[in-house]
Amino acid sequence: MHPARRPGRPLPDGFVAALQGAFGERVSMAEAVRAHHGRDESPFDPQLPDAVVFAHSTEEVQTVVRLCGQYDVPVIPYGNGSSLEGHLLAVQGGVSIDLSEMNRVHSINAEDLTVTVEPGISRKQLNEALRDTGLFFPIDPGADASIGGMCATRASGTNAVRYGTMRENVLGLTAVLADGRVIKTGSRARKSSAGYDLTRLFVGSEGTLGVITQITLRLYPQPEAVSAAVCTFASMGDAVRAVIETIQMGVPVARVEFVDSLAIRSINRHSNLTLREAPTLFFEFHGTESGVREQTETVQEIAAQNGGEGFEWATRPEDRGRLWNARHNAYFAMLQLKPGCRAVTTDVCVPISRLAECVTETEADLIASPLPCPIVGHVGDGNFHVAILIDPDKPEELEEAERLNRRIVERALRMDGTCTGEHGVGLHKMDFLLDEHGADTVDTMRAIKHALDPRNLMNPGKIFSWSA
Amino acid sequence: MHPARRPGRPLPDGFVAALQGAFGERVSMAEAVRAHHGRDESPFDPQLPDAVVFAHSTEEVQTVVRLCGQYDVPVIPYGNGSSLEGHLLAVQGGVSIDLSEMNRVHSINAEDLTVTVEPGISRKQLNEALRDTGLFFPIDPGADASIGGMCATRASGTNAVRYGTMRENVLGLTAVLADGRVIKTGSRARKSSAGYDLTRLFVGSEGTLGVITQITLRLYPQPEAVSAAVCTFASMGDAVRAVIETIQMGVPVARVEFVDSLAIRSINRHSNLTLREAPTLFFEFHGTESGVREQTETVQEIAAQNGGEGFEWATRPEDRGRLWNARHNAYFAMLQLKPGCRAVTTDVCVPISRLAECVTETEADLIASPLPCPIVGHVGDGNFHVAILIDPDKPEELEEAERLNRRIVERALRMDGTCTGEHGVGLHKMDFLLDEHGADTVDTMRAIKHALDPRNLMNPGKIFSWSA
């Protein structure tokens, strides 16, 4: 077993001096700065890095990584801190490389529908920069995450049913490897068969193979017309059937989100709305004026055939905004169901044919639990989140949340699904990863990790253990 | 350097006996069978494997791979033999595992739009099996390739502009690793963030990391309506501008293919047609009746604005069939421009904004060459093929073809493109891969190969050299 560095061992003096020599005031060992970088949106207790460096270029990241290699110090890349799975916790100490100041747009190529950016830019900053081009970047995980972090966790969100995930939308990237070498993967061509797909290997590698310092993304034309619709159903099963039929008809729905009664109640309270407290689907359609009308009419018909009620649609931006803002604020609305709570958020994804069954069985678990547990789902992808609301001061509530999560994951795996649709493995799901893929597949991942990071310095302790 | 096995060394007696014991008549060492498996559609001279085994299951593949490991014998997976890059040549001898009898459909999940198949099934066999489901598998590289081979080379073809490539359409797979272990990657969920993307690592690995024995694919609803259109332009530049505007308008064109004057002439002769001999675009549109009409009208307008002439469109299946059959037969039509010839096929792919420039400069090279060189292109992806027609008995013609190819690749790389859009690296482009990605990136691929196949037995000598 590799002698992994343990937290608490002070940084070597020579290392700190070298870091300060290279970065001056952009190195911080202040408690508050380290505390900010040793936590994320997960319910885990913070684990602080020993130092934080604010990097400004690939070359600077290379300098930090080389120094860390020289002194055997772990490296943790940091974007916007919106991880839900403990990715940013310095479980073996080390240096957090804050990339938030590397947030420039390197180049926009409107004819090719590509943009090349630094990893610290957030998705909202990116879309702001694209505003006058007629193009947009659709991946929307809810939080205003950094593009680098979205790459590292293979993020997706509400638009994935139409536009795919980070897996489909990263064309190439630049990464600093554990030994300090810089590699460029992919190209600006839309497709390539040139060797192993290192781009896809880094997308979803959660910082464990290197630090991503530049990313080329696919863009999409802003749709000529957009409409939104909302509709309630007697049960999750009816709602899912409507979605399956919609997709089988080839309707290119841009978003379709499930929100359960409890989540609707929280949204009503938070956004001062009067939505009917029932299982609800939110739709969004993108296309030409007539295409959007046709999509909406088709879906309205399908919804009616599945018992959908109160189908309401909106093409005016302010009406659409009202509906979708409510959905977007669901996470914060749900937190307000239990003042002072934190959420343990599950993230399973199953084949859509099993989704109704999976959610229905899960609802039975949740009703039997003392904790409030609203559900929202990216139903077109088969991905749903239960926000299990716990009092952070009551360990028994965390334990109950873990029990519920475990049951939900076991159920999803039985149904040929995955323990994580879009949040990543991080610290929280290392055992589930083994259950999902089996030891030989995880061993194969481990062999790649050992080959590219033989001293276990790149975000150690995440995704899987160093030794089998 | 690893002592790679050299061809010509006879197979160990114990190995042959063990293979025959396990597979009986499904092992062949007959010259004709070996000759069939030691060639492909590339212009390379055949290099025969020492034996061919016809496998029927993952377990049987595992048996062959384990025996090969025990006796230090290379393994080459074989599907339908339609590779264009020498992937199947036994450059270090060894055993060709013929997977063509593993061509079953394991399960179709219509609600999830997924199918799980064995690797030997061809794309036409698959679509035949899907016919009554209302679904189809869109990836169409022209040849009736095996799905396993299409995975291994990250194939795409005429539909990729709308439906993506094998990269986007493989959800998960089963593979036998070099050490005989069987891994399952991915799941049937549409998306996942569960660990390293081993699925995408195997897609495009050209048999060098293991043998793919089962594949889960995404399917799509058969469109309600399909229309086709054809239009000629004064130049490639005008045609490409029309395509760029089409894509920027968000028209979800299903296919858009460029065919140059010489290729049109060959098609006219071969299919007995009277298409105008000019740079031509072939379009196909998928959608609802009204959606397809709208798409066609929009594109007709854009084509006219770019000097397009003779815009002709067809919704009746027989008329569409006539147009697209002509395009599909282009490869064989082009071969008939020079009786007895073979084609050296280039495969560069560039950002679409550089495509016109890339093709125009290439046309100047081709005009100056004594060889006939028709061009066809998947213009929506920036990918085009020059079929350089050579007399296989004249080494100077092969040399001239290589010179042209080298110039085309160098040009594409200067334009931020790739040496191979869809055919793979194989034997032919190992140097180009280095030029494209640089030594450090190829070293990273090599480190993965060394980790997963430490004795270099899986399709050795392909993609990159074993040692730097």
Coordinates of C-alpha atoms in Angstrom, one line a residue, chain A residues 109-113 134-135 153-157 160-162 165 167-168 170-171 177 181-198 200-206 208-209 218 221-222 224 241 244 247-251 288-291 294 347 349-354 378 380-383 415-425 433 436-437 439-449 451-452 463-464, chain B residues 109-113 134-135 153-157 160-162 165 167-168 170-171 177 181-198 200-206 208-209 218 221-222 224 241 244 247-251 288-291 294 347 349-354 378 380-383 415-425 433 436-437 439-449 451-452 463-464:
Chain A
N109 CA -16.0 30.3 -32.6
A110 CA -19.5 31.1 -33.5
E111 CA -19.4 29.3 -36.9
D112 CA -18.2 26.1 -35.3
L113 CA -20.5 26.4 -32.3
G134 CA -27.0 34.0 -30.6
L135 CA -25.5 30.9 -29.0
T153 CA -18.1 15.6 -12.0
R154 CA -19.7 15.0 -15.4
A155 CA -22.5 17.3 -14.5
S156 CA -25.8 17.6 -16.3
G157 CA -29.2 18.9 -15.0
A160 CA -29.7 17.0 -20.5
V161 CA -32.7 15.2 -22.0
R162 CA -32.2 17.3 -25.1
T165 CA -24.4 16.1 -20.3
R167 CA -19.8 13.9 -21.4
E168 CA -21.4 14.9 -24.8
V170 CA -16.7 18.7 -24.0
L171 CA -14.7 18.6 -27.2
L177 CA -0.9 15.7 -14.9
R181 CA 3.3 17.5 -17.7
V182 CA 0.6 19.3 -19.7
I183 CA -1.5 17.4 -22.1
K184 CA -4.1 18.6 -24.7
T185 CA -6.8 16.1 -25.5
G186 CA -9.3 16.2 -28.4
S187 CA -9.4 19.1 -30.9
R188 CA -11.9 21.6 -32.1
A189 CA -13.3 19.1 -34.6
R190 CA -16.8 17.9 -33.8
K191 CA -15.7 14.3 -33.8
S192 CA -12.5 12.3 -33.9
S193 CA -11.3 8.7 -33.9
A194 CA -7.7 9.6 -33.0
G195 CA -6.7 7.3 -30.2
Y196 CA -8.0 6.8 -26.6
D197 CA -10.7 9.2 -25.5
L198 CA -8.7 11.0 -22.9
R200 CA -13.9 11.5 -21.7
L201 CA -11.5 10.0 -19.2
F202 CA -10.9 13.4 -17.6
V203 CA -14.6 14.3 -17.7
G204 CA -15.9 12.7 -14.5
S205 CA -12.4 12.0 -13.0
E206 CA -13.1 14.3 -10.0
T208 CA -8.0 12.4 -9.3
L209 CA -6.1 12.3 -12.6
R218 CA -20.0 22.7 -27.8
P221 CA -28.1 28.2 -31.3
Q222 CA -30.5 30.0 -29.0
E224 CA -36.1 30.9 -32.1
R241 CA -45.9 7.2 -18.6
I244 CA -42.1 7.9 -22.0
I247 CA -39.9 10.7 -25.9
Q248 CA -41.1 7.7 -28.0
M249 CA -43.0 10.1 -30.2
G250 CA -39.7 11.8 -30.9
V251 CA -40.8 15.1 -29.4
T288 CA -39.3 27.4 -34.3
E289 CA -42.6 29.1 -33.5
S290 CA -44.6 26.5 -35.2
G291 CA -42.4 23.6 -34.0
E294 CA -46.7 21.5 -32.3
D347 CA -28.8 11.0 -7.0
C349 CA -30.6 7.3 -12.2
V350 CA -32.5 4.3 -13.6
P351 CA -33.7 3.3 -17.1
I352 CA -36.9 5.4 -17.5
S353 CA -39.0 2.2 -17.8
R354 CA -38.2 1.5 -14.2
H378 CA -34.9 15.0 -14.3
G380 CA -36.5 12.4 -19.1
D381 CA -33.2 11.0 -18.0
G382 CA -34.5 8.7 -15.2
N383 CA -32.6 10.7 -12.6
M415 CA -33.1 -1.9 -11.7
D416 CA -30.0 -1.6 -13.9
G417 CA -29.3 2.0 -12.9
T418 CA -26.5 4.0 -11.3
C419 CA -25.8 5.3 -7.8
T420 CA -25.1 8.8 -9.3
G421 CA -26.6 10.4 -12.3
E422 CA -24.8 13.7 -12.1
H423 CA -23.2 14.5 -8.7
G424 CA -20.3 12.1 -8.8
V425 CA -18.9 9.6 -6.3
L433 CA -19.4 2.4 -6.8
E436 CA -22.6 -0.9 -9.0
H437 CA -19.6 -2.0 -11.1
A439 CA -14.4 -5.2 -8.0
D440 CA -12.9 -6.0 -11.4
T441 CA -14.3 -2.8 -13.0
V442 CA -13.2 -0.6 -10.1
D443 CA -9.8 -2.3 -10.2
T444 CA -9.6 -1.3 -13.9
M445 CA -10.2 2.3 -12.8
R446 CA -7.7 1.9 -10.1
A447 CA -5.0 0.6 -12.5
I448 CA -5.5 3.8 -14.6
K449 CA -5.2 6.0 -11.5
A451 CA -0.6 4.6 -14.0
L452 CA -1.2 8.3 -14.2
I463 CA -14.0 7.8 -6.0
F464 CA -12.3 4.6 -4.8
Chain B
N109 CA -36.0 -2.1 -24.2
A110 CA -38.4 0.0 -26.3
E111 CA -39.5 2.3 -23.4
D112 CA -35.9 3.1 -22.6
L113 CA -34.8 3.4 -26.2
G134 CA -40.7 1.9 -34.3
L135 CA -37.1 2.5 -33.3
T153 CA -13.1 2.5 -34.1
R154 CA -15.5 5.1 -32.8
A155 CA -17.4 5.0 -36.1
S156 CA -19.9 7.5 -37.3
G157 CA -21.0 8.4 -40.9
A160 CA -23.7 11.9 -37.0
V161 CA -24.6 15.6 -37.5
R162 CA -27.9 14.8 -35.9
T165 CA -21.2 9.0 -33.2
R167 CA -19.0 7.9 -28.6
E168 CA -22.5 9.4 -27.8
V170 CA -22.9 3.5 -26.4
L171 CA -24.3 3.3 -22.9
L177 CA -9.4 -7.7 -20.4
R181 CA -11.1 -10.8 -16.3
V182 CA -14.5 -9.6 -17.6
I183 CA -15.6 -6.1 -16.8
K184 CA -19.0 -4.4 -17.3
T185 CA -18.9 -0.7 -17.8
G186 CA -21.8 1.8 -17.7
S187 CA -25.4 0.8 -17.1
R188 CA -28.7 1.1 -18.9
A189 CA -29.3 4.5 -17.3
R190 CA -29.1 7.3 -19.8
K191 CA -26.4 9.1 -17.8
S192 CA -24.1 8.4 -14.9
S193 CA -21.3 10.1 -13.0
A194 CA -20.1 6.8 -11.4
G195 CA -16.4 6.8 -11.7
Y196 CA -14.1 6.8 -14.7
D197 CA -15.8 6.6 -18.1
L198 CA -14.4 3.2 -19.1
R200 CA -15.7 5.8 -23.7
L201 CA -12.2 4.5 -23.0
F202 CA -13.1 1.2 -24.8
V203 CA -15.0 3.0 -27.6
G204 CA -12.2 3.9 -30.0
S205 CA -9.5 1.6 -28.4
E206 CA -9.3 -0.5 -31.6
T208 CA -5.8 -2.7 -27.9
L209 CA -7.3 -2.8 -24.4
R218 CA -29.2 4.1 -27.5
P221 CA -37.8 6.7 -32.6
Q222 CA -38.2 6.3 -36.4
E224 CA -42.8 10.4 -38.5
R241 CA -21.5 28.5 -46.1
I244 CA -22.9 26.6 -41.5
I247 CA -26.7 24.7 -38.4
Q248 CA -26.6 28.1 -36.9
M249 CA -30.3 28.5 -37.5
G250 CA -30.8 25.4 -35.4
V251 CA -32.2 23.4 -38.2
T288 CA -43.0 15.6 -38.1
E289 CA -44.7 16.2 -41.4
S290 CA -44.9 19.9 -40.8
G291 CA -41.5 20.1 -39.2
E294 CA -40.4 23.7 -42.5
D347 CA -10.3 10.9 -43.2
C349 CA -12.0 16.4 -39.8
V350 CA -11.7 20.1 -39.1
P351 CA -13.8 22.7 -37.4
I352 CA -16.5 23.5 -40.0
S353 CA -15.4 27.2 -40.2
R354 CA -12.2 25.9 -41.8
H378 CA -19.9 14.6 -43.9
G380 CA -22.1 19.0 -41.1
D381 CA -19.2 17.5 -39.0
G382 CA -16.3 19.0 -41.0
N383 CA -15.2 15.5 -42.0
M415 CA -6.6 24.1 -38.8
D416 CA -7.2 22.6 -35.3
G417 CA -8.6 19.4 -36.7
T418 CA -7.9 15.7 -36.4
C419 CA -6.2 13.2 -38.7
T420 CA -9.1 10.8 -38.4
G421 CA -12.8 11.7 -38.0
E422 CA -14.2 8.2 -38.0
H423 CA -11.9 5.5 -39.4
G424 CA -9.4 5.2 -36.5
V425 CA -5.6 5.2 -36.4
L433 CA -1.4 10.7 -34.0
E436 CA -1.8 15.7 -33.6
H437 CA -1.6 15.2 -29.9
A439 CA 4.3 13.1 -27.3
D440 CA 3.0 13.7 -23.7
T441 CA -0.6 13.0 -24.7
V442 CA 0.3 9.9 -26.6
D443 CA 2.5 8.8 -23.6
T444 CA -0.6 9.1 -21.4
M445 CA -2.5 6.8 -23.8
R446 CA 0.5 4.4 -23.7
A447 CA 0.6 4.5 -19.8
I448 CA -3.0 3.3 -19.9
K449 CA -2.2 0.6 -22.4
A451 CA -1.5 -0.6 -17.1
L452 CA -4.3 -2.7 -18.7
I463 CA -2.6 3.2 -32.6
F464 CA 0.9 3.9 -31.1

